[in-house]
GROMACS .gro file of C-alpha atoms in nm:
model
  354
    1MET     CA    1   3.875   0.134  13.641
    2LYS     CA    2   3.555   0.070  13.445
    3ASP     CA    3   3.564   0.452  13.353
    4VAL     CA    4   3.901   0.415  13.205
    5ALA     CA    5   3.898   0.074  13.044
    6CYS     CA    6   3.874   0.183  12.680
    7CYS     CA    7   4.104   0.185  12.402
    8CYS     CA    8   4.093   0.572  12.416
    9ASN     CA    9   4.244   0.602  12.750
   10MET     CA   10   4.559   0.369  12.692
   11SER     CA   11   4.784   0.629  12.915
   12LYS     CA   12   4.558   0.576  13.216
   13ILE     CA   13   4.548   0.197  13.182
   14HIS     CA   14   4.919   0.197  13.153
   15GLN     CA   15   4.967   0.403  13.469
   16PHE     CA   16   4.746   0.164  13.638
   17TYR     CA   17   4.949  -0.124  13.520
   18MET     CA   18   5.262   0.044  13.655
   19SER     CA   19   5.121   0.105  13.986
   20MET     CA   20   5.004  -0.252  14.023
   21MET     CA   21   5.352  -0.370  13.960
   22ALA     CA   22   5.509  -0.130  14.205
   23LEU     CA   23   5.257  -0.266  14.492
   24ARG     CA   24   5.373  -0.622  14.408
   25ARG     CA   25   5.742  -0.520  14.422
   26ASN     CA   26   5.731  -0.322  14.754
   27PRO     CA   27   5.684  -0.568  15.050
   28GLN     CA   28   5.566  -0.290  15.257
   29ARG     CA   29   5.291  -0.205  15.012
   30GLN     CA   30   5.434   0.179  15.013
   31CYS     CA   31   5.398   0.285  14.663
   32LYS     CA   32   5.640   0.551  14.523
   33LYS     CA   33   5.594   0.752  14.213
   34GLU     CA   34   5.776   0.624  13.928
   35GLU     CA   35   5.849   0.794  13.589
   36LEU     CA   36   5.670   0.648  13.306
   37PRO     CA   37   5.817   0.595  12.959
   38VAL     CA   38   5.675   0.824  12.687
   39LEU     CA   39   5.467   0.598  12.458
   40ILE     CA   40   5.221   0.836  12.265
   41SER     CA   41   5.339   1.133  12.064
   42THR     CA   42   5.215   1.379  11.836
   43ASN     CA   43   5.198   1.329  11.443
   44SER     CA   44   5.525   1.542  11.391
   45ALA     CA   45   5.746   1.370  11.655
   46PRO     CA   46   5.812   0.982  11.640
   47ILE     CA   47   5.709   0.755  11.930
   48ALA     CA   48   5.973   0.725  12.198
   49GLU     CA   49   6.141   0.379  12.219
   50VAL     CA   50   6.102   0.197  12.546
   51ASP     CA   51   6.447   0.100  12.715
   52GLU     CA   52   6.454  -0.274  12.706
   53LYS     CA   53   6.729  -0.268  12.978
   54PRO     CA   54   6.577  -0.206  13.329
   55LYS     CA   55   6.761   0.053  13.537
   56ALA     CA   56   6.988  -0.040  13.834
   57GLY     CA   57   6.797  -0.083  14.162
   58ARG     CA   58   6.510  -0.243  14.319
   59HIS     CA   59   6.240   0.001  14.164
   60ALA     CA   60   6.358  -0.019  13.825
   61THR     CA   61   6.111   0.055  13.548
   62PRO     CA   62   5.983  -0.274  13.409
   63LYS     CA   63   5.975  -0.359  13.042
   64VAL     CA   64   5.645  -0.271  12.886
   65PRO     CA   65   5.464  -0.563  12.710
   66ARG     CA   66   5.485  -0.595  12.350
   67SER     CA   67   5.103  -0.603  12.291
   68LEU     CA   68   5.084  -0.258  12.457
   69GLN     CA   69   5.358  -0.122  12.243
   70LEU     CA   70   5.170  -0.243  11.930
   71ILE     CA   71   4.842  -0.106  12.030
   72THR     CA   72   4.993   0.245  12.115
   73ARG     CA   73   5.184   0.239  11.766
   74HIS     CA   74   4.865   0.152  11.573
   75GLN     CA   75   4.673   0.446  11.751
   76ALA     CA   76   4.953   0.669  11.651
   77HIS     CA   77   4.935   0.548  11.294
   78ALA     CA   78   4.548   0.566  11.269
   79SER     CA   79   4.570   0.921  11.342
   80THR     CA   80   4.762   0.993  11.030
   81LEU     CA   81   4.554   0.798  10.778
   82GLU     CA   82   4.311   0.972  10.532
   83PRO     CA   83   3.973   0.839  10.420
   84PHE     CA   84   3.993   0.576  10.160
   85ARG     CA   85   3.894   0.734   9.811
   86PHE     CA   86   3.717   0.496   9.599
   87PHE     CA   87   3.777   0.691   9.296
   88GLY     CA   88   4.134   0.700   9.345
   89LEU     CA   89   4.131   0.347   9.206
   90PRO     CA   90   4.185   0.288   8.824
   91ARG     CA   91   3.863   0.232   8.627
   92GLU     CA   92   3.915  -0.117   8.568
   93VAL     CA   93   3.918  -0.169   8.933
   94ARG     CA   94   3.601   0.005   8.996
   95ASP     CA   95   3.434  -0.172   8.686
   96HIS     CA   96   3.527  -0.501   8.875
   97VAL     CA   97   3.351  -0.382   9.182
   98TYR     CA   98   3.046  -0.280   8.989
   99SER     CA   99   3.028  -0.613   8.839
  100TYR     CA  100   2.951  -0.757   9.192
  101LEU     CA  101   2.684  -0.496   9.262
  102VAL     CA  102   2.490  -0.374   8.976
  103VAL     CA  103   2.510  -0.682   8.752
  104ARG     CA  104   2.297  -0.972   8.811
  105ARG     CA  105   2.498  -1.282   8.911
  106GLY     CA  106   2.441  -1.654   8.887
  107ARG     CA  107   2.334  -1.704   8.555
  108THR     CA  108   2.543  -1.715   8.213
  109THR     CA  109   2.394  -1.411   8.076
  110PRO     CA  110   2.269  -1.138   8.308
  111VAL     CA  111   1.892  -1.083   8.225
  112ILE     CA  112   1.682  -0.839   8.442
  113GLU     CA  113   1.322  -0.925   8.369
  114ALA     CA  114   1.055  -0.663   8.424
  115LYS     CA  115   0.763  -0.883   8.513
  116THR     CA  116   0.949  -1.077   8.748
  117ILE     CA  117   1.044  -0.763   8.928
  118LEU     CA  118   0.685  -0.625   8.907
  119ARG     CA  119   0.536  -0.957   9.049
  120SER     CA  120   0.786  -0.955   9.340
  121GLN     CA  121   0.683  -0.607   9.408
  122LYS     CA  122   0.328  -0.660   9.389
  123LYS     CA  123   0.366  -0.970   9.616
  124ARG     CA  124   0.543  -0.767   9.901
  125ALA     CA  125   0.286  -0.486   9.883
  126THR     CA  126   0.005  -0.733   9.924
  127ALA     CA  127   0.200  -0.900  10.223
  128GLU     CA  128   0.235  -0.571  10.354
  129ARG     CA  129  -0.141  -0.484  10.344
  130THR     CA  130  -0.229  -0.809  10.502
  131ARG     CA  131   0.032  -0.747  10.798
  132VAL     CA  132  -0.117  -0.404  10.864
  133ARG     CA  133  -0.460  -0.527  10.881
  134LEU     CA  134  -0.383  -0.836  11.117
  135ASN     CA  135  -0.171  -0.599  11.337
  136GLN     CA  136  -0.509  -0.380  11.375
  137LYS     CA  137  -0.701  -0.672  11.498
  138ARG     CA  138  -0.443  -0.789  11.721
  139ALA     CA  139  -0.392  -0.450  11.892
  140GLN     CA  140  -0.765  -0.473  11.968
  141SER     CA  141  -0.728  -0.804  12.135
  142GLY     CA  142  -0.409  -0.684  12.318
  143ARG     CA  143  -0.191  -0.917  12.141
  144ARG     CA  144   0.173  -0.847  12.006
  145PRO     CA  145   0.186  -0.716  11.639
  146ILE     CA  146   0.338  -0.933  11.382
  147ALA     CA  147   0.707  -0.817  11.282
  148PRO     CA  148   0.774  -0.796  10.905
  149ARG     CA  149   1.010  -1.060  10.788
  150GLU     CA  150   1.352  -1.014  10.651
  151PRO     CA  151   1.397  -1.091  10.269
  152SER     CA  152   1.525  -1.449  10.264
  153THR     CA  153   1.703  -1.401   9.917
  154GLU     CA  154   1.953  -1.168   9.773
  155PRO     CA  155   1.829  -0.861   9.585
  156VAL     CA  156   1.884  -0.880   9.200
  157LEU     CA  157   2.089  -0.570   9.230
  158HIS     CA  158   2.243  -0.363   9.512
  159LEU     CA  159   2.117  -0.030   9.405
  160ASN     CA  160   2.212   0.131   9.728
  161VAL     CA  161   2.538   0.196   9.604
  162LEU     CA  162   2.365   0.462   9.359
  163GLN     CA  163   2.293   0.681   9.665
  164ALA     CA  164   2.664   0.735   9.774
  165SER     CA  165   2.724   1.029   9.537
  166ARG     CA  166   2.628   1.184   9.213
  167ALA     CA  167   2.960   1.051   9.041
  168LEU     CA  168   2.906   0.710   9.166
  169GLN     CA  169   2.549   0.703   9.071
  170PHE     CA  170   2.633   0.800   8.724
  171GLU     CA  171   2.920   0.570   8.658
  172ALA     CA  172   2.767   0.274   8.845
  173SER     CA  173   2.445   0.308   8.649
  174ASP     CA  174   2.609   0.337   8.316
  175TYR     CA  175   2.796   0.006   8.392
  176MET     CA  176   2.466  -0.121   8.495
  177TYR     CA  177   2.284  -0.038   8.152
  178GLU     CA  178   2.593  -0.160   7.958
  179ASN     CA  179   2.647  -0.515   8.103
  180ASN     CA  180   2.287  -0.626   8.174
  181TRP     CA  181   2.008  -0.750   7.942
  182PHE     CA  182   1.692  -0.588   8.016
  183ALA     CA  183   1.372  -0.798   7.944
  184ILE     CA  184   1.048  -0.659   7.859
  185SER     CA  185   0.719  -0.835   7.783
  186LEU     CA  186   0.446  -0.686   7.555
  187ASP     CA  187   0.128  -0.856   7.631
  188ASN     CA  188  -0.132  -0.621   7.512
  189ILE     CA  189  -0.037  -0.581   7.134
  190PRO     CA  190  -0.138  -0.374   6.922
  191VAL     CA  191  -0.063  -0.152   7.235
  192THR     CA  192   0.277  -0.110   7.284
  193THR     CA  193   0.255   0.036   7.633
  194ILE     CA  194   0.565  -0.102   7.840
  195ASP     CA  195   0.503  -0.217   8.169
  196THR     CA  196   0.834  -0.187   8.366
  197PRO     CA  197   0.965  -0.108   8.715
  198LEU     CA  198   0.984   0.258   8.814
  199GLY     CA  199   1.323   0.405   8.728
  200TRP     CA  200   1.418   0.217   8.428
  201ASP     CA  201   1.580   0.456   8.173
  202TYR     CA  202   1.484   0.338   7.834
  203SER     CA  203   1.748   0.572   7.651
  204ARG     CA  204   2.037   0.418   7.825
  205ILE     CA  205   1.936   0.044   7.776
  206THR     CA  206   2.199  -0.099   7.538
  207LYS     CA  207   2.100  -0.481   7.520
  208MET     CA  208   1.716  -0.593   7.553
  209GLN     CA  209   1.513  -0.905   7.496
  210LEU     CA  210   1.169  -0.803   7.370
  211GLU     CA  211   0.887  -1.081   7.411
  212LEU     CA  212   0.580  -1.016   7.184
  213GLN     CA  213   0.287  -1.217   7.288
  214LEU     CA  214   0.074  -1.264   6.968
  215LYS     CA  215  -0.282  -1.303   6.961
  216ASP     CA  216  -0.524  -1.402   6.716
  217ALA     CA  217  -0.548  -1.236   6.360
  218GLN     CA  218  -0.855  -1.062   6.425
  219ARG     CA  219  -0.736  -0.896   6.746
  220MET     CA  220  -0.393  -0.800   6.586
  221ASN     CA  221  -0.557  -0.631   6.293
  222SER     CA  222  -0.429  -0.302   6.351
  223TYR     CA  223  -0.145  -0.086   6.255
  224ILE     CA  224   0.154  -0.064   6.518
  225ASP     CA  225   0.402   0.219   6.500
  226TRP     CA  226   0.712   0.040   6.571
  227GLY     CA  227   0.905   0.350   6.467
  228THR     CA  228   0.808   0.540   6.736
  229PHE     CA  229   0.877   0.246   6.975
  230PHE     CA  230   1.244   0.190   6.886
  231ALA     CA  231   1.302   0.565   6.894
  232GLY     CA  232   1.299   0.573   7.275
  233PHE     CA  233   1.580   0.328   7.281
  234ARG     CA  234   1.848   0.556   7.160
  235ALA     CA  235   2.154   0.349   7.312
  236LEU     CA  236   2.017   0.018   7.221
  237ARG     CA  237   2.273  -0.176   7.006
  238SER     CA  238   2.170  -0.557   7.098
  239LEU     CA  239   1.818  -0.680   7.040
  240ARG     CA  240   1.665  -1.023   7.068
  241ILE     CA  241   1.278  -1.041   6.962
  242ILE     CA  242   1.106  -1.365   7.113
  243PRO     CA  243   0.749  -1.414   6.946
  244THR     CA  244   0.518  -1.616   7.171
  245PHE     CA  245   0.158  -1.708   7.184
  246HIS     CA  246  -0.057  -1.514   7.428
  247PRO     CA  247  -0.203  -1.775   7.692
  248ARG     CA  248  -0.537  -1.645   7.652
  249TYR     CA  249  -0.566  -1.672   7.254
  250TYR     CA  250  -0.318  -1.950   7.196
  251ASP     CA  251  -0.592  -2.190   7.071
  252TRP     CA  252  -0.679  -1.948   6.780
  253ALA     CA  253  -0.340  -1.789   6.729
  254GLN     CA  254  -0.146  -2.106   6.691
  255VAL     CA  255  -0.355  -2.262   6.428
  256GLU     CA  256  -0.333  -1.924   6.223
  257LEU     CA  257   0.043  -1.915   6.249
  258ASN     CA  258   0.120  -2.295   6.240
  259ASP     CA  259   0.321  -2.257   5.905
  260TRP     CA  260   0.455  -1.969   5.728
  261ASN     CA  261   0.353  -2.054   5.400
  262THR     CA  262  -0.007  -2.087   5.502
  263ALA     CA  263   0.003  -1.794   5.759
  264HIS     CA  264  -0.260  -1.540   5.778
  265PHE     CA  265  -0.190  -1.214   5.597
  266ILE     CA  266  -0.222  -1.002   5.925
  267PHE     CA  267   0.079  -1.190   6.062
  268ARG     CA  268   0.277  -1.132   5.743
  269ALA     CA  269   0.207  -0.763   5.766
  270PHE     CA  270   0.306  -0.775   6.139
  271PHE     CA  271   0.633  -0.917   6.081
  272ARG     CA  272   0.715  -0.728   5.773
  273GLU     CA  273   0.669  -0.391   5.961
  274LEU     CA  274   0.844  -0.517   6.259
  275LEU     CA  275   1.168  -0.593   6.057
  276ALA     CA  276   1.136  -0.268   5.873
  277SER     CA  277   1.114  -0.050   6.178
  278VAL     CA  278   1.418  -0.220   6.368
  279PRO     CA  279   1.733   0.028   6.303
  280GLU     CA  280   2.001  -0.084   6.118
  281ARG     CA  281   2.258  -0.011   6.396
  282ILE     CA  282   2.105  -0.280   6.601
  283SER     CA  283   2.230  -0.609   6.603
  284LEU     CA  284   1.902  -0.828   6.581
  285LYS     CA  285   1.825  -1.193   6.695
  286LEU     CA  286   1.501  -1.376   6.626
  287GLY     CA  287   1.345  -1.641   6.862
  288PRO     CA  288   1.475  -1.795   7.186
  289SER     CA  289   1.845  -1.873   7.243
  290LEU     CA  290   1.971  -2.224   7.197
  291LYS     CA  291   2.096  -2.192   7.546
  292PRO     CA  292   1.805  -2.167   7.796
  293ASN     CA  293   1.998  -1.989   8.047
  294ASP     CA  294   2.042  -1.700   7.828
  295ASP     CA  295   1.675  -1.617   7.787
  296MET     CA  296   1.426  -1.440   7.990
  297GLN     CA  297   1.149  -1.622   8.171
  298LEU     CA  298   0.872  -1.634   7.900
  299GLU     CA  299   0.515  -1.509   7.983
  300GLY     CA  300   0.356  -1.641   7.653
  301ARG     CA  301   0.244  -2.004   7.647
  302VAL     CA  302   0.469  -2.132   7.379
  303ALA     CA  303   0.731  -1.972   7.169
  304VAL     CA  304   0.709  -1.928   6.784
  305GLY     CA  305   0.919  -2.219   6.638
  306ALA     CA  306   1.266  -2.128   6.488
  307GLY     CA  307   1.138  -2.293   6.150
  308LEU     CA  308   0.883  -2.049   6.091
  309LEU     CA  309   1.100  -1.769   6.196
  310ARG     CA  310   1.360  -1.881   5.945
  311GLN     CA  311   1.103  -1.908   5.677
  312MET     CA  312   0.982  -1.565   5.751
  313TYR     CA  313   1.345  -1.409   5.743
  314VAL     CA  314   1.415  -1.559   5.414
  315GLU     CA  315   1.103  -1.403   5.270
  316LEU     CA  316   1.112  -1.057   5.448
  317GLY     CA  317   1.452  -1.017   5.575
  318THR     CA  318   1.627  -0.713   5.429
  319ARG     CA  319   1.895  -0.650   5.697
  320ARG     CA  320   2.251  -0.576   5.573
  321SER     CA  321   2.579  -0.647   5.755
  322ILE     CA  322   2.785  -0.357   5.908
  323ASP     CA  323   3.137  -0.336   6.023
  324VAL     CA  324   3.241  -0.212   6.375
  325ASN     CA  325   3.275   0.154   6.228
  326GLY     CA  326   2.907   0.159   6.123
  327GLY     CA  327   2.979   0.136   5.737
  328TRP     CA  328   2.810  -0.090   5.496
  329PHE     CA  329   3.003  -0.413   5.453
  330GLY     CA  330   2.758  -0.527   5.211
  331GLY     CA  331   2.523  -0.810   5.141
  332VAL     CA  332   2.224  -0.927   5.319
  333LEU     CA  333   2.274  -1.109   5.668
  334LYS     CA  334   2.248  -1.482   5.663
  335VAL     CA  335   1.954  -1.635   5.836
  336GLU     CA  336   2.183  -1.796   6.079
  337ARG     CA  337   2.305  -1.483   6.215
  338VAL     CA  338   1.951  -1.355   6.279
  339VAL     CA  339   1.754  -1.675   6.377
  340ASP     CA  340   1.917  -1.930   6.628
  341CYS     CA  341   1.863  -2.243   6.415
  342GLY     CA  342   2.032  -2.544   6.544
  343GLU     CA  343   2.161  -2.816   6.346
  344MET     CA  344   1.878  -3.046   6.459
  345VAL     CA  345   1.622  -2.799   6.316
  346GLU     CA  346   1.809  -2.772   5.989
  347ARG     CA  347   1.808  -3.147   5.956
  348MET     CA  348   1.437  -3.176   6.029
  349GLU     CA  349   1.371  -2.925   5.784
  350HIS     CA  350   1.596  -3.101   5.528
  351SER     CA  351   1.414  -3.440   5.585
  352LEU     CA  352   1.054  -3.284   5.566
  353ALA     CA  353   1.174  -3.139   5.215
  354MET     CA  354   1.284  -3.473   5.100
   0.00000   0.00000   0.00000
């Protein structure tokens, strides 16, 4: 019965089962043909019920096991099922599914760092080239090739879901750009070329953390067209700018930007042009967050202090508060709404002023 021992041949299995029962009941081992109850029916006709009371006589039809009845009913019910339609679910349920697939989990604020992804891609490419070179040497010596290792960590995002259909790609990618913070680091200022992974759509990013690695005044003495830079981020609504010192030029830049009152005029012009170019529709924050888990992994050596950023914004800040409808609400934003200054920083500044 190896050729029929399959869930697709339940009728043959049942016939074999009934034949074995007949052999056990017949002492002379002379099998007689017995009528079998109808178990499987078409989609239009209901499943025939099995008579639980055996017929009178020695060779009455035995009771069909309960497990066999359940399997038969399950097969008949499965034949009438339709494919599961994901878009038949409410949008709230679909968004909950997307939150487990296209939103970075494990952190309070989902931040996707461009530099971290690029380093990981470069590391995998280097390991692949090394493996190919070693396999060529091993093939010459007759040894088995080295198999690639499976990734030991979960991916940042499960982007394979975007390949299911066009509708799913648009809806899931839209949810991804609305609920993740995209972290970009500019380390070649005054050049504002963005080094990001392939496939990032800048026009759909709504939340961004921008790290500016500052150099010394001599190397930053050039005009930067920030207006053209922000024009590429048409959907941007929340922006956190984190100025840091470039690791290579820290020794010179830190001295020139140690205190805002004595800061070099190049840095004063740099921040003035930067603040004037940020569109008014964008909610702006300056400096690292008071919660370390909310920030990107900084590439610079040290972040510019919150006290200096506060003094800079008091002198140069011109941003006005707006309501939810985009209308002017009036007044310049308070420094606490733009710069994350904790109570400890304010107490230190107050004590220094006294």
